[in-house]
Amino acid sequence: MLKRKYFIFAILSMGIIACQKEELGKNVNDNSSKISNYEESQTRKFKKEVVVYDKTNKNNVMIALHSDDENIISDFLKNNELIINTSDADIVKALSKPVSDYEPIGNDLNHDMVTEPKLVIELIKQNIDSENKYFSLRFESKNYMKNYQSGYPIGFETNSQIIGSVHLGYGYSYFSGYQFKAKWWNTLWDDVYVNGAKSFFVNASPNYYNYYDFSNITTRKRKMTIRPDRRQGGMNYEVFYSKMADNALSRECFLGSYDPNNFGECYYGTVPEGSSAFWHDYGGTTGTWFMYTPVNGTCPWKPEPGSGFDGANCRVVKIPSAIANYGRQYIWRRNLLTESKRFGEI
C-alpha cells in the first residue's frame, strides 16, 4: 500500500523549495513520518524524501532524492522500484573481494565522465536491525525501458559510512568516482586522487564490486558517482552501505579461518575441556599469546612451535600484532576468535 504526504516550505534567501516525502510499504516506524530537516536538504531546488522498507517491513531507510529538475525525481520514482536488502549474496561477494583498480580516466565515447549528476540520492536515516551490519539499495525498472536514469551519472551521498557498488552481472560496465567533505564547514566536495590523478574504479568484467577505503581520510560525508555506459538500458547495479566504517570487514583472516556463522570473525581453535581460555601480553618481542589453564597440570594441546607450558599456564599461538595491538581478539567460551581483515588490510 502506498501512502503519500506532501510538504512545501519557503526559503526566503533561495526562493521556493519543494520538498515531498513518500513512504513505500507498511509504516512500522512512527519517526519515519516526520520530515528530516537534514543539514544539507537545500543543496538542490527540489527534494523528495522516500522511506523504503525491506520484505519483512522491519528494516527501513529514508533517502532523499535531490535535483534541480522536479521531473527528474518524479520520472525516476515512476520508472523504478526501490528495494533494500539486508541479506544479499552480492554484498557478501563485494565485502570479501573488493576491486580496487584505480585508473585516471578522461571522457570517452561510451561514458560521460564530465557531466555532474542531475539526480543525487542521499541516505539520511536508517532503521536496520543491529545484527545486520550491511544493506543494499537496488533499483528495478518498472517499465523495462531505457529512461533518463539509465545512461547518465547518478550521485549517491552518505554521512561518513562505507559506500560502494555491485555490478549485477549483465549489461555494460560502469565507472565509479569518489568524493568527500572533511569538516562541517566544507561546502564543496573534494575529489579522491590516486598518484596525483583524479581516479575512478573500473573493471571490464561483468561481475565486479568496488568501494574506496577512506580510512586514511577524515570525512564527515562521502559521495560516489556512478557513470554508466550510455548504451545501458536499465540500471544494472546496486549500492551497498555499512552502518559503521569499522564494520567494513572482509572474509580474510590474519589468524585461523573465516567463520561463516559469524560475519567478520575468524576462528582459530578451542582449548581442551576442563581449561579456561584467555590471552596474555608478555611484552617485548614475545608479544601476546592465546593461552589456557593447565589440565591436570599438563598442556595437552600444543599446535604451534613455541606452544606449551610457560611455567604457569599453557601457550597456544602468538596473536599477530595487527590484531593484538587493537584488541581485535575475542574469547567465547573455550574458543579463540579474531576480527577478520578490514578492506584496507587486504
PDB file of C-alpha atoms in Angstrom, residues 112-281:
ATOM      1  CA  ASP A 112      30.087  10.614 -19.655  1.00  0.00           C
ATOM      2  CA  MET A 113      32.965  11.448 -17.326  1.00  0.00           C
ATOM      3  CA  VAL A 114      32.308  15.203 -17.196  1.00  0.00           C
ATOM      4  CA  THR A 115      28.639  15.980 -16.513  1.00  0.00           C
ATOM      5  CA  GLU A 116      27.692  16.416 -12.862  1.00  0.00           C
ATOM      6  CA  PRO A 117      24.794  14.190 -11.761  1.00  0.00           C
ATOM      7  CA  LYS A 118      21.380  15.730 -12.256  1.00  0.00           C
ATOM      8  CA  LEU A 119      19.998  13.299  -9.698  1.00  0.00           C
ATOM      9  CA  VAL A 120      21.552  12.745  -6.265  1.00  0.00           C
ATOM     10  CA  ILE A 121      20.290  10.037  -3.902  1.00  0.00           C
ATOM     11  CA  GLU A 122      21.218  10.680  -0.276  1.00  0.00           C
ATOM     12  CA  LEU A 123      20.989   8.219   2.603  1.00  0.00           C
ATOM     13  CA  ILE A 124      19.512  10.189   5.506  1.00  0.00           C
ATOM     14  CA  LYS A 125      18.316   7.743   8.149  1.00  0.00           C
ATOM     15  CA  GLN A 126      18.320   4.017   8.689  1.00  0.00           C
ATOM     16  CA  ASN A 127      16.403   1.684  10.950  1.00  0.00           C
ATOM     17  CA  ILE A 128      18.250  -1.582  10.390  1.00  0.00           C
ATOM     18  CA  ASP A 129      18.395  -4.454  12.894  1.00  0.00           C
ATOM     19  CA  SER A 130      21.631  -4.366  14.887  1.00  0.00           C
ATOM     20  CA  GLU A 131      22.771  -7.781  13.634  1.00  0.00           C
ATOM     21  CA  ASN A 132      22.703  -6.506  10.043  1.00  0.00           C
ATOM     22  CA  LYS A 133      25.911  -4.570   9.539  1.00  0.00           C
ATOM     23  CA  TYR A 134      25.364  -4.017   5.831  1.00  0.00           C
ATOM     24  CA  PHE A 135      22.494  -3.371   3.475  1.00  0.00           C
ATOM     25  CA  SER A 136      21.996  -2.638  -0.205  1.00  0.00           C
ATOM     26  CA  LEU A 137      19.829  -0.246  -2.185  1.00  0.00           C
ATOM     27  CA  ARG A 138      18.678  -1.507  -5.581  1.00  0.00           C
ATOM     28  CA  PHE A 139      16.566  -0.041  -8.363  1.00  0.00           C
ATOM     29  CA  GLU A 140      14.487  -2.261 -10.595  1.00  0.00           C
ATOM     30  CA  SER A 141      12.871  -0.860 -13.724  1.00  0.00           C
ATOM     31  CA  LYS A 142       9.086  -0.989 -13.730  1.00  0.00           C
ATOM     32  CA  ASN A 143       8.774  -0.446 -17.467  1.00  0.00           C
ATOM     33  CA  TYR A 144      11.859  -2.303 -18.732  1.00  0.00           C
ATOM     34  CA  MET A 145      12.643   0.728 -20.856  1.00  0.00           C
ATOM     35  CA  LYS A 146      15.713   2.912 -21.066  1.00  0.00           C
ATOM     36  CA  ASN A 147      14.938   6.154 -19.285  1.00  0.00           C
ATOM     37  CA  TYR A 148      16.847   9.196 -18.108  1.00  0.00           C
ATOM     38  CA  GLN A 149      18.454   7.460 -15.168  1.00  0.00           C
ATOM     39  CA  SER A 150      19.948   4.565 -17.101  1.00  0.00           C
ATOM     40  CA  GLY A 151      22.634   6.223 -19.185  1.00  0.00           C
ATOM     41  CA  TYR A 152      23.501   9.307 -17.139  1.00  0.00           C
ATOM     42  CA  PRO A 153      25.538   9.815 -13.940  1.00  0.00           C
ATOM     43  CA  ILE A 154      23.818   9.467 -10.560  1.00  0.00           C
ATOM     44  CA  GLY A 155      25.358  10.645  -7.296  1.00  0.00           C
ATOM     45  CA  PHE A 156      25.000   8.729  -4.017  1.00  0.00           C
ATOM     46  CA  GLU A 157      25.732  10.537  -0.755  1.00  0.00           C
ATOM     47  CA  THR A 158      26.042   9.271   2.793  1.00  0.00           C
ATOM     48  CA  ASN A 159      27.097  10.657   6.131  1.00  0.00           C
ATOM     49  CA  SER A 160      30.527   9.087   6.694  1.00  0.00           C
ATOM     50  CA  GLN A 161      29.582   5.481   6.001  1.00  0.00           C
ATOM     51  CA  ILE A 162      31.239   2.919   3.802  1.00  0.00           C
ATOM     52  CA  ILE A 163      29.635   3.127   0.382  1.00  0.00           C
ATOM     53  CA  GLY A 164      30.261   1.004  -2.678  1.00  0.00           C
ATOM     54  CA  SER A 165      28.609  -0.600  -5.683  1.00  0.00           C
ATOM     55  CA  VAL A 166      27.945  -4.055  -7.063  1.00  0.00           C
ATOM     56  CA  HIS A 167      27.537  -4.792 -10.763  1.00  0.00           C
ATOM     57  CA  LEU A 168      24.579  -7.142 -11.210  1.00  0.00           C
ATOM     58  CA  GLY A 169      26.265  -9.231 -13.882  1.00  0.00           C
ATOM     59  CA  TYR A 170      24.531  -8.095 -17.046  1.00  0.00           C
ATOM     60  CA  GLY A 171      24.853  -5.205 -19.458  1.00  0.00           C
ATOM     61  CA  TYR A 172      27.809  -2.863 -19.740  1.00  0.00           C
ATOM     62  CA  SER A 173      30.457  -1.842 -17.239  1.00  0.00           C
ATOM     63  CA  TYR A 174      30.460   1.497 -15.435  1.00  0.00           C
ATOM     64  CA  PHE A 175      32.900   3.851 -13.709  1.00  0.00           C
ATOM     65  CA  SER A 176      32.724   4.916 -10.059  1.00  0.00           C
ATOM     66  CA  GLY A 177      34.257   8.165  -8.830  1.00  0.00           C
ATOM     67  CA  TYR A 178      34.530   9.167  -5.160  1.00  0.00           C
ATOM     68  CA  GLN A 179      34.451  12.492  -3.330  1.00  0.00           C
ATOM     69  CA  PHE A 180      34.313  13.609   0.290  1.00  0.00           C
ATOM     70  CA  LYS A 181      33.778  16.512   2.691  1.00  0.00           C
ATOM     71  CA  ALA A 182      36.138  16.509   5.645  1.00  0.00           C
ATOM     72  CA  LYS A 183      34.741  19.037   8.135  1.00  0.00           C
ATOM     73  CA  TRP A 184      31.408  20.574   8.969  1.00  0.00           C
ATOM     74  CA  TRP A 185      32.394  23.863   7.336  1.00  0.00           C
ATOM     75  CA  ASN A 186      33.227  22.248   3.973  1.00  0.00           C
ATOM     76  CA  THR A 187      30.584  23.179   1.415  1.00  0.00           C
ATOM     77  CA  LEU A 188      32.355  21.846  -1.686  1.00  0.00           C
ATOM     78  CA  TRP A 189      33.311  18.279  -2.460  1.00  0.00           C
ATOM     79  CA  ASP A 190      36.968  17.210  -2.579  1.00  0.00           C
ATOM     80  CA  ASP A 191      37.888  14.669  -5.235  1.00  0.00           C
ATOM     81  CA  VAL A 192      39.730  11.497  -4.384  1.00  0.00           C
ATOM     82  CA  TYR A 193      43.146  11.438  -6.071  1.00  0.00           C
ATOM     83  CA  VAL A 194      45.464   8.480  -6.521  1.00  0.00           C
ATOM     84  CA  ASN A 195      49.058   9.118  -7.626  1.00  0.00           C
ATOM     85  CA  GLY A 196      48.165  12.733  -8.371  1.00  0.00           C
ATOM     86  CA  ALA A 197      45.259  11.969 -10.693  1.00  0.00           C
ATOM     87  CA  LYS A 198      41.504  12.124 -10.166  1.00  0.00           C
ATOM     88  CA  SER A 199      40.706   8.457 -10.298  1.00  0.00           C
ATOM     89  CA  PHE A 200      37.869   6.046 -10.862  1.00  0.00           C
ATOM     90  CA  PHE A 201      37.211   2.384 -10.264  1.00  0.00           C
ATOM     91  CA  VAL A 202      36.840   0.463 -13.492  1.00  0.00           C
ATOM     92  CA  ASN A 203      36.743  -3.186 -14.405  1.00  0.00           C
ATOM     93  CA  ALA A 204      35.736  -4.805 -17.687  1.00  0.00           C
ATOM     94  CA  SER A 205      34.352  -7.930 -16.033  1.00  0.00           C
ATOM     95  CA  PRO A 206      30.566  -8.359 -15.977  1.00  0.00           C
ATOM     96  CA  ASN A 207      30.730  -9.108 -12.231  1.00  0.00           C
ATOM     97  CA  TYR A 208      32.618  -6.674 -10.068  1.00  0.00           C
ATOM     98  CA  TYR A 209      32.398  -4.768  -6.810  1.00  0.00           C
ATOM     99  CA  ASN A 210      34.096  -1.616  -5.617  1.00  0.00           C
ATOM    100  CA  TYR A 211      34.403   0.908  -2.849  1.00  0.00           C
ATOM    101  CA  TYR A 212      37.037   3.451  -1.803  1.00  0.00           C
ATOM    102  CA  ASP A 213      38.866   2.986   1.500  1.00  0.00           C
ATOM    103  CA  PHE A 214      38.548   6.306   3.344  1.00  0.00           C
ATOM    104  CA  SER A 215      40.296   5.016   6.465  1.00  0.00           C
ATOM    105  CA  ASN A 216      43.209   7.443   5.986  1.00  0.00           C
ATOM    106  CA  ILE A 217      40.974  10.435   5.244  1.00  0.00           C
ATOM    107  CA  THR A 218      38.886  12.370   7.766  1.00  0.00           C
ATOM    108  CA  THR A 219      35.383  12.520   6.338  1.00  0.00           C
ATOM    109  CA  ARG A 220      32.020  13.705   7.537  1.00  0.00           C
ATOM    110  CA  LYS A 221      30.325  12.939   4.257  1.00  0.00           C
ATOM    111  CA  ARG A 222      31.062  10.742   1.255  1.00  0.00           C
ATOM    112  CA  LYS A 223      29.831  10.664  -2.301  1.00  0.00           C
ATOM    113  CA  MET A 224      30.025   8.047  -5.011  1.00  0.00           C
ATOM    114  CA  THR A 225      29.113   8.927  -8.592  1.00  0.00           C
ATOM    115  CA  ILE A 226      28.165   6.063 -10.891  1.00  0.00           C
ATOM    116  CA  ARG A 227      28.872   6.812 -14.551  1.00  0.00           C
ATOM    117  CA  PRO A 228      27.163   4.095 -16.614  1.00  0.00           C
ATOM    118  CA  ASP A 229      27.668   3.243 -20.249  1.00  0.00           C
ATOM    119  CA  ARG A 230      25.480   5.436 -22.469  1.00  0.00           C
ATOM    120  CA  ARG A 231      24.164   2.287 -24.161  1.00  0.00           C
ATOM    121  CA  GLN A 232      22.989   0.719 -20.923  1.00  0.00           C
ATOM    122  CA  GLY A 233      19.236   0.132 -20.743  1.00  0.00           C
ATOM    123  CA  GLY A 234      18.041  -0.164 -17.160  1.00  0.00           C
ATOM    124  CA  MET A 235      20.144   0.116 -14.006  1.00  0.00           C
ATOM    125  CA  ASN A 236      22.476  -2.850 -13.737  1.00  0.00           C
ATOM    126  CA  TYR A 237      23.998  -2.104 -10.335  1.00  0.00           C
ATOM    127  CA  GLU A 238      23.119  -1.746  -6.689  1.00  0.00           C
ATOM    128  CA  VAL A 239      24.656   0.413  -3.977  1.00  0.00           C
ATOM    129  CA  PHE A 240      25.741  -1.043  -0.653  1.00  0.00           C
ATOM    130  CA  TYR A 241      26.405   0.650   2.697  1.00  0.00           C
ATOM    131  CA  SER A 242      27.918  -0.337   6.008  1.00  0.00           C
ATOM    132  CA  LYS A 243      26.375   1.122   9.127  1.00  0.00           C
ATOM    133  CA  MET A 244      29.791   1.838  10.652  1.00  0.00           C
ATOM    134  CA  ALA A 245      33.135   2.274   8.951  1.00  0.00           C
ATOM    135  CA  ASP A 246      34.789  -0.065  11.478  1.00  0.00           C
ATOM    136  CA  ASN A 247      32.447  -2.812  10.334  1.00  0.00           C
ATOM    137  CA  ALA A 248      33.925  -2.844   6.847  1.00  0.00           C
ATOM    138  CA  LEU A 249      35.366  -6.325   7.258  1.00  0.00           C
ATOM    139  CA  SER A 250      36.344  -8.896   4.664  1.00  0.00           C
ATOM    140  CA  ARG A 251      36.393 -12.695   4.833  1.00  0.00           C
ATOM    141  CA  GLU A 252      40.177 -12.940   5.012  1.00  0.00           C
ATOM    142  CA  CYS A 253      41.970 -13.734   8.260  1.00  0.00           C
ATOM    143  CA  PHE A 254      45.262 -12.886   9.920  1.00  0.00           C
ATOM    144  CA  LEU A 255      44.886 -15.968  12.097  1.00  0.00           C
ATOM    145  CA  GLY A 256      42.753 -19.071  11.675  1.00  0.00           C
ATOM    146  CA  SER A 257      39.957 -19.400   9.132  1.00  0.00           C
ATOM    147  CA  TYR A 258      36.819 -17.403   8.440  1.00  0.00           C
ATOM    148  CA  ASP A 259      33.764 -18.409  10.481  1.00  0.00           C
ATOM    149  CA  PRO A 260      30.792 -18.401   8.067  1.00  0.00           C
ATOM    150  CA  ASN A 261      28.382 -18.373  11.018  1.00  0.00           C
ATOM    151  CA  ASN A 262      29.715 -15.103  12.422  1.00  0.00           C
ATOM    152  CA  PHE A 263      30.216 -12.258   9.989  1.00  0.00           C
ATOM    153  CA  GLY A 264      33.578 -10.543  10.320  1.00  0.00           C
ATOM    154  CA  GLU A 265      35.099 -13.148  12.644  1.00  0.00           C
ATOM    155  CA  CYS A 266      37.814 -15.748  12.209  1.00  0.00           C
ATOM    156  CA  TYR A 267      38.085 -18.974  14.224  1.00  0.00           C
ATOM    157  CA  TYR A 268      41.422 -20.364  15.335  1.00  0.00           C
ATOM    158  CA  GLY A 269      40.610 -23.177  17.743  1.00  0.00           C
ATOM    159  CA  THR A 270      39.169 -24.432  21.029  1.00  0.00           C
ATOM    160  CA  VAL A 271      41.159 -25.198  24.164  1.00  0.00           C
ATOM    161  CA  PRO A 272      40.702 -28.599  25.888  1.00  0.00           C
ATOM    162  CA  GLU A 273      37.778 -29.332  28.175  1.00  0.00           C
ATOM    163  CA  GLY A 274      38.479 -28.598  31.811  1.00  0.00           C
ATOM    164  CA  SER A 275      40.521 -25.476  30.980  1.00  0.00           C
ATOM    165  CA  SER A 276      39.752 -21.790  30.585  1.00  0.00           C
ATOM    166  CA  ALA A 277      40.866 -19.666  27.627  1.00  0.00           C
ATOM    167  CA  PHE A 278      42.450 -16.223  27.877  1.00  0.00           C
ATOM    168  CA  TRP A 279      45.255 -14.187  26.333  1.00  0.00           C
ATOM    169  CA  HIS A 280      48.370 -12.722  27.893  1.00  0.00           C
ATOM    170  CA  ASP A 281      50.806 -10.000  26.785  1.00  0.00           C
TER     171      ASP A 281
END
